[in-house]
Amino acid sequence: MFELRPYRRNNNNQMSYNPFREMEEFEKKFFDDPFDSFFRSADIAEFKTDITDQGDSYLLEADLPGFDKKDIRLDINNDILTVHAERHSEHEEKDKKHKYVRCERSYGQYSREFDVSMIDTDKIKAKYDNGVLKLTLPKKAAALPESKHLEIE
């Protein structure tokens, strides 16, 4: 099941850890609007998935509550499956500022990528029901080892 790990592009030439980044982000958020940053959740940029091995296929279940089916897009490009969901705001900014006491529901774009090089992408089936996206990902047929006889010249 190693082929279904989330796909990440890492650039080894850049330093990935900046010990001051978290402090800078905290200061920026807190001093811009202390009340808003108190209620802000930092873990809204990514949706959670479960992947189970069903024998001849994998079952990928992604929690996408509150999305319409039309706002979820599945794309496959170069053996990378991208699950992209976008939630639109129903309210204008002026209404948020004057009427809301607290607004925690998040709006924006969410995306995850998975390596599907070992999946038969022509047979993938997708279903969205009760806030859960279910993808049935059939495994490619295992290539049988080829045996050959070589003649000596």
PDB file of C-alpha atoms in Angstrom:
ATOM      1  CA  MET A   1       0.000   0.000   0.000  1.00  0.00           C
ATOM      2  CA  PHE A   2       3.006   2.267  -0.220  1.00  0.00           C
ATOM      3  CA  GLU A   3       1.791   3.672  -3.523  1.00  0.00           C
ATOM      4  CA  LEU A   4      -1.146   5.530  -1.924  1.00  0.00           C
ATOM      5  CA  ARG A   5       0.805   7.764   0.406  1.00  0.00           C
ATOM      6  CA  PRO A   6      -0.029  11.457   0.013  1.00  0.00           C
ATOM      7  CA  TYR A   7       2.120  12.978  -2.688  1.00  0.00           C
ATOM      8  CA  ARG A   8       4.343  15.848  -1.603  1.00  0.00           C
ATOM      9  CA  ARG A   9       6.780  17.825  -3.678  1.00  0.00           C
ATOM     10  CA  ASN A  10       9.881  18.514  -1.647  1.00  0.00           C
ATOM     11  CA  ASN A  11      12.604  20.850  -2.779  1.00  0.00           C
ATOM     12  CA  ASN A  12      15.775  19.705  -1.059  1.00  0.00           C
ATOM     13  CA  ASN A  13      17.640  22.856  -2.067  1.00  0.00           C
ATOM     14  CA  GLN A  14      15.603  25.034   0.263  1.00  0.00           C
ATOM     15  CA  MET A  15      15.671  25.000   4.016  1.00  0.00           C
ATOM     16  CA  SER A  16      12.314  23.527   5.076  1.00  0.00           C
ATOM     17  CA  TYR A  17      12.486  24.442   8.760  1.00  0.00           C
ATOM     18  CA  ASN A  18      12.488  28.046   9.848  1.00  0.00           C
ATOM     19  CA  PRO A  19      12.472  28.308  13.670  1.00  0.00           C
ATOM     20  CA  PHE A  20      11.175  31.876  13.525  1.00  0.00           C
ATOM     21  CA  ARG A  21       8.298  31.284  11.085  1.00  0.00           C
ATOM     22  CA  GLU A  22       5.757  30.264  13.752  1.00  0.00           C
ATOM     23  CA  MET A  23       6.540  33.290  15.903  1.00  0.00           C
ATOM     24  CA  GLU A  24       6.248  35.653  12.941  1.00  0.00           C
ATOM     25  CA  GLU A  25       2.897  34.129  11.932  1.00  0.00           C
ATOM     26  CA  PHE A  26       1.614  34.327  15.515  1.00  0.00           C
ATOM     27  CA  GLU A  27       2.589  37.993  15.825  1.00  0.00           C
ATOM     28  CA  LYS A  28       1.047  38.839  12.472  1.00  0.00           C
ATOM     29  CA  LYS A  29      -2.255  37.134  13.335  1.00  0.00           C
ATOM     30  CA  PHE A  30      -2.475  38.290  16.936  1.00  0.00           C
ATOM     31  CA  PHE A  31      -1.557  41.922  16.514  1.00  0.00           C
ATOM     32  CA  ASP A  32      -3.737  42.430  13.415  1.00  0.00           C
ATOM     33  CA  ASP A  33      -6.918  41.382  15.274  1.00  0.00           C
ATOM     34  CA  PRO A  34      -6.450  39.780  18.724  1.00  0.00           C
ATOM     35  CA  PHE A  35     -10.127  38.771  19.082  1.00  0.00           C
ATOM     36  CA  ASP A  36     -10.230  37.042  15.705  1.00  0.00           C
ATOM     37  CA  SER A  37      -6.950  35.165  16.236  1.00  0.00           C
ATOM     38  CA  PHE A  38      -8.199  33.801  19.558  1.00  0.00           C
ATOM     39  CA  PHE A  39     -10.970  31.866  17.812  1.00  0.00           C
ATOM     40  CA  ARG A  40      -9.048  30.962  14.667  1.00  0.00           C
ATOM     41  CA  SER A  41      -8.289  27.300  14.019  1.00  0.00           C
ATOM     42  CA  ALA A  42      -4.930  26.481  12.416  1.00  0.00           C
ATOM     43  CA  ASP A  43      -5.983  23.042  11.129  1.00  0.00           C
ATOM     44  CA  ILE A  44      -8.513  23.863   8.398  1.00  0.00           C
ATOM     45  CA  ALA A  45      -6.324  23.749   5.294  1.00  0.00           C
ATOM     46  CA  GLU A  46      -6.521  20.008   4.733  1.00  0.00           C
ATOM     47  CA  PHE A  47      -9.222  17.355   4.900  1.00  0.00           C
ATOM     48  CA  LYS A  48      -8.644  13.953   6.475  1.00  0.00           C
ATOM     49  CA  THR A  49      -8.617  10.662   4.574  1.00  0.00           C
ATOM     50  CA  ASP A  50      -8.617   6.947   5.385  1.00  0.00           C
ATOM     51  CA  ILE A  51      -7.265   4.366   2.943  1.00  0.00           C
ATOM     52  CA  THR A  52      -8.052   0.680   3.394  1.00  0.00           C
ATOM     53  CA  ASP A  53      -6.801  -2.310   1.404  1.00  0.00           C
ATOM     54  CA  GLN A  54      -9.770  -4.301   0.053  1.00  0.00           C
ATOM     55  CA  GLY A  55      -7.649  -7.024  -1.583  1.00  0.00           C
ATOM     56  CA  ASP A  56      -8.009  -6.254  -5.290  1.00  0.00           C
ATOM     57  CA  SER A  57      -8.596  -2.534  -4.682  1.00  0.00           C
ATOM     58  CA  TYR A  58      -8.155   0.275  -2.189  1.00  0.00           C
ATOM     59  CA  LEU A  59     -10.955   2.287  -0.627  1.00  0.00           C
ATOM     60  CA  LEU A  60     -10.153   5.954  -0.053  1.00  0.00           C
ATOM     61  CA  GLU A  61     -12.609   7.801   2.194  1.00  0.00           C
ATOM     62  CA  ALA A  62     -12.270  11.562   2.553  1.00  0.00           C
ATOM     63  CA  ASP A  63     -14.245  13.684   4.997  1.00  0.00           C
ATOM     64  CA  LEU A  64     -15.677  16.649   3.101  1.00  0.00           C
ATOM     65  CA  PRO A  65     -18.668  17.780   5.177  1.00  0.00           C
ATOM     66  CA  GLY A  66     -20.658  20.760   3.996  1.00  0.00           C
ATOM     67  CA  PHE A  67     -19.552  20.560   0.352  1.00  0.00           C
ATOM     68  CA  ASP A  68     -21.857  20.253  -2.627  1.00  0.00           C
ATOM     69  CA  LYS A  69     -21.023  17.449  -5.035  1.00  0.00           C
ATOM     70  CA  LYS A  70     -20.517  20.019  -7.806  1.00  0.00           C
ATOM     71  CA  ASP A  71     -17.778  21.744  -5.745  1.00  0.00           C
ATOM     72  CA  ILE A  72     -15.569  18.626  -5.599  1.00  0.00           C
ATOM     73  CA  ARG A  73     -13.197  17.928  -8.492  1.00  0.00           C
ATOM     74  CA  LEU A  74     -11.081  14.828  -9.111  1.00  0.00           C
ATOM     75  CA  ASP A  75      -8.174  15.060 -11.566  1.00  0.00           C
ATOM     76  CA  ILE A  76      -5.483  12.592 -12.588  1.00  0.00           C
ATOM     77  CA  ASN A  77      -2.321  13.937 -14.163  1.00  0.00           C
ATOM     78  CA  ASN A  78       0.981  12.021 -14.488  1.00  0.00           C
ATOM     79  CA  ASP A  79      -0.119   9.299 -12.027  1.00  0.00           C
ATOM     80  CA  ILE A  80      -1.116  11.888  -9.417  1.00  0.00           C
ATOM     81  CA  LEU A  81      -4.737  11.934  -8.219  1.00  0.00           C
ATOM     82  CA  THR A  82      -5.784  15.376  -6.995  1.00  0.00           C
ATOM     83  CA  VAL A  83      -8.898  15.739  -4.852  1.00  0.00           C
ATOM     84  CA  HIS A  84      -9.878  19.404  -4.895  1.00  0.00           C
ATOM     85  CA  ALA A  85     -12.856  20.905  -3.036  1.00  0.00           C
ATOM     86  CA  GLU A  86     -13.969  24.501  -2.806  1.00  0.00           C
ATOM     87  CA  ARG A  87     -16.465  25.964  -0.364  1.00  0.00           C
ATOM     88  CA  HIS A  88     -18.009  29.313  -1.233  1.00  0.00           C
ATOM     89  CA  SER A  89     -19.125  31.955   1.262  1.00  0.00           C
ATOM     90  CA  GLU A  90     -22.838  32.674   1.319  1.00  0.00           C
ATOM     91  CA  HIS A  91     -22.375  36.032   2.992  1.00  0.00           C
ATOM     92  CA  GLU A  92     -20.820  39.281   1.952  1.00  0.00           C
ATOM     93  CA  GLU A  93     -17.913  40.719   3.923  1.00  0.00           C
ATOM     94  CA  LYS A  94     -19.976  43.663   5.172  1.00  0.00           C
ATOM     95  CA  ASP A  95     -22.540  41.276   6.687  1.00  0.00           C
ATOM     96  CA  LYS A  96     -19.785  39.384   8.510  1.00  0.00           C
ATOM     97  CA  LYS A  97     -18.444  42.559  10.076  1.00  0.00           C
ATOM     98  CA  HIS A  98     -21.782  43.949  11.261  1.00  0.00           C
ATOM     99  CA  LYS A  99     -24.024  40.983  12.102  1.00  0.00           C
ATOM    100  CA  TYR A 100     -21.856  38.038  13.099  1.00  0.00           C
ATOM    101  CA  VAL A 101     -20.808  37.612  16.699  1.00  0.00           C
ATOM    102  CA  ARG A 102     -18.616  34.667  15.768  1.00  0.00           C
ATOM    103  CA  CYS A 103     -17.943  33.080  12.373  1.00  0.00           C
ATOM    104  CA  GLU A 104     -15.905  29.851  12.512  1.00  0.00           C
ATOM    105  CA  ARG A 105     -17.058  28.040   9.388  1.00  0.00           C
ATOM    106  CA  SER A 106     -14.250  28.032   6.897  1.00  0.00           C
ATOM    107  CA  TYR A 107     -14.496  28.939   3.240  1.00  0.00           C
ATOM    108  CA  GLY A 108     -11.840  28.396   0.646  1.00  0.00           C
ATOM    109  CA  GLN A 109     -10.037  25.745  -1.354  1.00  0.00           C
ATOM    110  CA  TYR A 110      -8.867  22.380  -0.035  1.00  0.00           C
ATOM    111  CA  SER A 111      -6.684  19.957  -1.949  1.00  0.00           C
ATOM    112  CA  ARG A 112      -4.859  16.636  -1.450  1.00  0.00           C
ATOM    113  CA  GLU A 113      -2.716  14.651  -3.885  1.00  0.00           C
ATOM    114  CA  PHE A 114      -2.104  10.897  -4.040  1.00  0.00           C
ATOM    115  CA  ASP A 115       0.262   8.758  -6.099  1.00  0.00           C
ATOM    116  CA  VAL A 116      -1.843   6.348  -8.192  1.00  0.00           C
ATOM    117  CA  SER A 117       0.907   4.781 -10.296  1.00  0.00           C
ATOM    118  CA  MET A 118      -0.113   1.286  -9.099  1.00  0.00           C
ATOM    119  CA  ILE A 119      -3.843   1.921  -9.720  1.00  0.00           C
ATOM    120  CA  ASP A 120      -5.914   1.091 -12.812  1.00  0.00           C
ATOM    121  CA  THR A 121      -7.096   4.680 -13.276  1.00  0.00           C
ATOM    122  CA  ASP A 122      -9.645   3.773 -15.984  1.00  0.00           C
ATOM    123  CA  LYS A 123     -11.700   1.808 -13.439  1.00  0.00           C
ATOM    124  CA  ILE A 124     -11.770   4.275 -10.515  1.00  0.00           C
ATOM    125  CA  LYS A 125     -15.272   4.812  -9.114  1.00  0.00           C
ATOM    126  CA  ALA A 126     -16.276   7.813  -7.014  1.00  0.00           C
ATOM    127  CA  LYS A 127     -19.293   8.350  -4.759  1.00  0.00           C
ATOM    128  CA  TYR A 128     -20.161  11.278  -2.499  1.00  0.00           C
ATOM    129  CA  ASP A 129     -22.726  10.744   0.248  1.00  0.00           C
ATOM    130  CA  ASN A 130     -23.366  12.399   3.643  1.00  0.00           C
ATOM    131  CA  GLY A 131     -20.173  14.459   3.536  1.00  0.00           C
ATOM    132  CA  VAL A 132     -17.876  11.521   2.741  1.00  0.00           C
ATOM    133  CA  LEU A 133     -16.179  11.057  -0.639  1.00  0.00           C
ATOM    134  CA  LYS A 134     -15.523   7.362  -1.347  1.00  0.00           C
ATOM    135  CA  LEU A 135     -13.142   6.333  -4.125  1.00  0.00           C
ATOM    136  CA  THR A 136     -12.728   2.706  -5.153  1.00  0.00           C
ATOM    137  CA  LEU A 137      -9.227   2.406  -6.593  1.00  0.00           C
ATOM    138  CA  PRO A 138      -8.636  -0.956  -8.345  1.00  0.00           C
ATOM    139  CA  LYS A 139      -5.077  -2.216  -8.285  1.00  0.00           C
ATOM    140  CA  LYS A 140      -3.257  -2.838 -11.542  1.00  0.00           C
ATOM    141  CA  ALA A 141      -2.812  -6.480 -12.450  1.00  0.00           C
ATOM    142  CA  ALA A 142       0.519  -7.715 -11.197  1.00  0.00           C
ATOM    143  CA  ALA A 143       2.996  -8.227 -13.987  1.00  0.00           C
ATOM    144  CA  LEU A 144       4.059 -11.835 -14.077  1.00  0.00           C
ATOM    145  CA  PRO A 145       7.796 -12.367 -14.005  1.00  0.00           C
ATOM    146  CA  GLU A 146       9.031 -13.110 -17.465  1.00  0.00           C
ATOM    147  CA  SER A 147      11.409 -15.993 -18.018  1.00  0.00           C
ATOM    148  CA  LYS A 148      13.631 -16.203 -21.071  1.00  0.00           C
ATOM    149  CA  HIS A 149      16.236 -18.523 -22.445  1.00  0.00           C
ATOM    150  CA  LEU A 150      19.318 -16.833 -23.853  1.00  0.00           C
ATOM    151  CA  GLU A 151      21.503 -18.441 -26.465  1.00  0.00           C
ATOM    152  CA  ILE A 152      25.255 -18.194 -26.093  1.00  0.00           C
ATOM    153  CA  GLU A 153      27.058 -16.964 -29.194  1.00  0.00           C
TER     154      GLU A 153
END
